[in-house]
Short mmCIF file of C-alpha atoms and ligand atoms in Angstrom, two decimals:
data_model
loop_
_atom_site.label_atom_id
_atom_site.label_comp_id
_atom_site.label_asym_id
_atom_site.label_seq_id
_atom_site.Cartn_x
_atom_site.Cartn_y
_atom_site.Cartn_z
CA UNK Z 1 -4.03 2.60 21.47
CA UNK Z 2 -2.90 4.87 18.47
CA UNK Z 3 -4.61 5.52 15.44
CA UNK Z 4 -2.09 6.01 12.25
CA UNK Z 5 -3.30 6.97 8.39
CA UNK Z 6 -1.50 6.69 5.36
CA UNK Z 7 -2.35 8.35 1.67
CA UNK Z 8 -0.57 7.23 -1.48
CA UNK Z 9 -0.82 8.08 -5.48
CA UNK Z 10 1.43 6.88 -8.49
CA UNK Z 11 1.28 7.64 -11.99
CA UNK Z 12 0.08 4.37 -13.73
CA UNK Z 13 2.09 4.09 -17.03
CA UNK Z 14 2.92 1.67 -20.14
CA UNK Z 15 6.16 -1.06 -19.21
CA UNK Z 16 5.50 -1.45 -15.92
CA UNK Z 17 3.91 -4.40 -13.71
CA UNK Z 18 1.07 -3.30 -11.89
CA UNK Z 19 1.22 -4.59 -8.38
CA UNK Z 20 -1.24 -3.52 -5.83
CA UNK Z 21 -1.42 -4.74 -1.95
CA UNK Z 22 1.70 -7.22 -3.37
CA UNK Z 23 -0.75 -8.81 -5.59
CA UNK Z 24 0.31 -9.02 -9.02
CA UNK Z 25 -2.24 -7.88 -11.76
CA UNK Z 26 -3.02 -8.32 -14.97
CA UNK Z 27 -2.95 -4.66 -16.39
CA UNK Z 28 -1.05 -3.19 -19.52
CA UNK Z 29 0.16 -0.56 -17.59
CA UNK Z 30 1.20 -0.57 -13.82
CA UNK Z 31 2.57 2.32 -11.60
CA UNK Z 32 5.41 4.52 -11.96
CA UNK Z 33 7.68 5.14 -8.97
CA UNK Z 34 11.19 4.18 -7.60
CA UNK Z 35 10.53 1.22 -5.80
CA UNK Z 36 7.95 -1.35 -7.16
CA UNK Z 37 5.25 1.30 -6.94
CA UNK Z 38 2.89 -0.22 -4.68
CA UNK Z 39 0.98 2.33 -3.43
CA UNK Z 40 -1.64 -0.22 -1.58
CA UNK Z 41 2.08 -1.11 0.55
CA UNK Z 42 3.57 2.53 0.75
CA UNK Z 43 0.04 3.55 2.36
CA UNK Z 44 -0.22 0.96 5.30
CA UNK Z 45 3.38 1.18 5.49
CA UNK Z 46 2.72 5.44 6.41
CA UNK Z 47 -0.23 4.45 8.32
CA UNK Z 48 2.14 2.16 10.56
CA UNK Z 49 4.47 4.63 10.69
CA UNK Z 50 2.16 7.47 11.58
CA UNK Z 51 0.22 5.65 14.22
CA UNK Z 52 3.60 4.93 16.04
CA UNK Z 53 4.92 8.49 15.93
CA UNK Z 54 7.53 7.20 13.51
CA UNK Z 55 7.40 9.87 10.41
CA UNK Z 56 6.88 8.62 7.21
CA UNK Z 57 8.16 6.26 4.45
CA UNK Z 58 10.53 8.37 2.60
CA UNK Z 59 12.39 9.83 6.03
CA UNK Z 60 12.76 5.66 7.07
CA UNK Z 61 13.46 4.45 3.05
CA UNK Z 62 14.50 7.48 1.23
CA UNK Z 63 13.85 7.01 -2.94
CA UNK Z 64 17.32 8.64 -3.02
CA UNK Z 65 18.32 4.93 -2.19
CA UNK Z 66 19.08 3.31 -5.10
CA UNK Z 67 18.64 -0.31 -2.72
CA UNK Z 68 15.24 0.66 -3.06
CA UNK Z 69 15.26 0.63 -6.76
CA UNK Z 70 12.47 -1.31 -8.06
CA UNK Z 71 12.38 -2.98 -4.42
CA UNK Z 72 9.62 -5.01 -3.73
CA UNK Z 73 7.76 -2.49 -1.34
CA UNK Z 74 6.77 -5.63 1.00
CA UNK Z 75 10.34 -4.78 2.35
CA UNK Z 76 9.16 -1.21 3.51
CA UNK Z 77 6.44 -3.08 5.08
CA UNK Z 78 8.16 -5.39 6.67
CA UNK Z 79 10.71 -3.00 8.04
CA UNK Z 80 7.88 -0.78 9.43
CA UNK Z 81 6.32 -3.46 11.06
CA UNK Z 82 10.19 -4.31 12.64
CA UNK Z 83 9.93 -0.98 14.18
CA UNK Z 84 6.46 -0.75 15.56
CA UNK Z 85 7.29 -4.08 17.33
CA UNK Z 86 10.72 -3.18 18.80
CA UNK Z 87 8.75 -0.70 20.37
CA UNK Z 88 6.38 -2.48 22.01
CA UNK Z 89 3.34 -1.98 19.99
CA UNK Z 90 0.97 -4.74 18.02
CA UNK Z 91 -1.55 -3.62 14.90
CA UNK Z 92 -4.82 -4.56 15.82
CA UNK Z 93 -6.88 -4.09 12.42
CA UNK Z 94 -6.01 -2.01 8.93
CA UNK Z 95 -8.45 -0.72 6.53
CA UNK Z 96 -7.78 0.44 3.32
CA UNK Z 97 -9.44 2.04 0.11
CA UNK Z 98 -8.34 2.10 -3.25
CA UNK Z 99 -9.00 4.40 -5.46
CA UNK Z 100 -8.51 2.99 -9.50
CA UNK Z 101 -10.85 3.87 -12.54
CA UNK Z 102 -8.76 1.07 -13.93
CA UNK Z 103 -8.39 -2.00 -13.45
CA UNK Z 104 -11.99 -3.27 -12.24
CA UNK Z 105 -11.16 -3.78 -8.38
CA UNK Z 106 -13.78 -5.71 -7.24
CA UNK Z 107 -12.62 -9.08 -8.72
CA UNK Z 108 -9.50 -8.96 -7.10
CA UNK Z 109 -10.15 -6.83 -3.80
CA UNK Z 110 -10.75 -10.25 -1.82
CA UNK Z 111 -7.30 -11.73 -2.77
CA UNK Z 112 -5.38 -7.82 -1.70
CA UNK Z 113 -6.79 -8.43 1.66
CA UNK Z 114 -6.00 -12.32 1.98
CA UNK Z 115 -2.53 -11.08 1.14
CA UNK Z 116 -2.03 -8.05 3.45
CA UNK Z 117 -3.71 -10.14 6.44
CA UNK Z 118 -0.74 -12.14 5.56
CA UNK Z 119 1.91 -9.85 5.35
CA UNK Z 120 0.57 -7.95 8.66
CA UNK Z 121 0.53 -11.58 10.35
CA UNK Z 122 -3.10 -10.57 11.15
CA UNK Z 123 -6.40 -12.68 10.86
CA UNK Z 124 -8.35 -11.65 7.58
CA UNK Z 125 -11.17 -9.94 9.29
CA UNK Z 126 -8.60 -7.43 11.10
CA UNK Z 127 -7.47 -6.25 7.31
CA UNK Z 128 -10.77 -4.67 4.99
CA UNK Z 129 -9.86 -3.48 1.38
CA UNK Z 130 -12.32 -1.68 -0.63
CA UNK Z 131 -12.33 0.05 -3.99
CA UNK Z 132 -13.57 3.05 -5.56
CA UNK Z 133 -13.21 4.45 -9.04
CA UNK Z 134 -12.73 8.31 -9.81
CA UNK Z 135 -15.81 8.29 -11.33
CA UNK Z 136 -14.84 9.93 -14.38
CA UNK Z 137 -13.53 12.72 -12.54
CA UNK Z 138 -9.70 14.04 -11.96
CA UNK Z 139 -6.56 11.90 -12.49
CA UNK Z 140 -7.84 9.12 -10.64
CA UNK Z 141 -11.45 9.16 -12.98
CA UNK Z 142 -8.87 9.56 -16.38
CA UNK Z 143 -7.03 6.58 -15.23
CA UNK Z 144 -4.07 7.94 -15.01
CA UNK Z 145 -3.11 7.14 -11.77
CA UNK Z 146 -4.04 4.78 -8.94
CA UNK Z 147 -4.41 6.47 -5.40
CA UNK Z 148 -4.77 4.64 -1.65
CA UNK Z 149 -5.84 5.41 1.80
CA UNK Z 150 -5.20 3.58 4.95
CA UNK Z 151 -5.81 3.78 8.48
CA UNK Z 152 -4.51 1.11 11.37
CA UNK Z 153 -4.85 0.75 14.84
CA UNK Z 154 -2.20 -0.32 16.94
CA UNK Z 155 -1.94 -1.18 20.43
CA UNK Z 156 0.66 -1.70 23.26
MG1 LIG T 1 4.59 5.63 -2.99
#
């Protein structure tokens, strides 16, 4: 078994959808970045990565790309999944924490997880999302910025 964690921030910004765990929200501003700015995705995808000893998500999907331009970041996901399997391994459960002052999480944390579970291919109780504010403090706490952790377990 391997153990794998992942850390994400973006900028959260006017004009731009805010999309977190591939879940669309309601927001007036979303997050800045190259891709879709998921940072729920870029964080499990690092945390897949990382567990298999495969570096990280700019060394397999470089922002240089521009095929990666506003990409839906369930394709990083995806591909990172590809490569864990090819080489023989299988995620066993993810957990992740998200770290927003705004939006209000908690009405929406339940449908993140349904969705990752279903992205991963895993059964809902192998996939826990929680959420945390900044309480007040930092760029998380001034809302201007959205930040994730991860950590999975895979096995062979
Ligand atoms: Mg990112």
């Amino acid at each position: 078994m391997r153990v794998g964690l992942g850390h994400d921030t973006h900028r959260l910004v006017e004009g731009r959808p805010l999309i977190l765990g591939g879940v669309r929200l309601e927001h007036p501003r979303g997050l800045y970045g190259h891709s879709d700015a998921d940072v729920v995705l870029h964080a499990v995808t690092d945390a897949l990565l990382g567990a298999a000893g495969l570096g990280d998500i700019g060394d397999a999907f470089p922002d240089t790309d521009p095929a990666h331009k506003d990409r839906d970041s369930r394709f990083f996901l995806e591909g990172a999944l590809e490569r864990l399997n090819h080489g023989g391994w299988r995620v066993v459960n993810v957990d992740v924490t998200i770290f927003a002052q705004e939006p209000k999480l908690g009405p929406v944390k339940d449908r993140i997880r349904r969705h990752l579970a279903e992205l991963l291919g895993l059964a809902v109780d192998a996939v826990n999302v929680k959420a945390k504010t900044g309480e007040g403090v930092g760029h998380i706490g001034r809302a201007e910025a959205i930040g994730c952790q991860a950590v999975v377990l895979i096995d062979s």
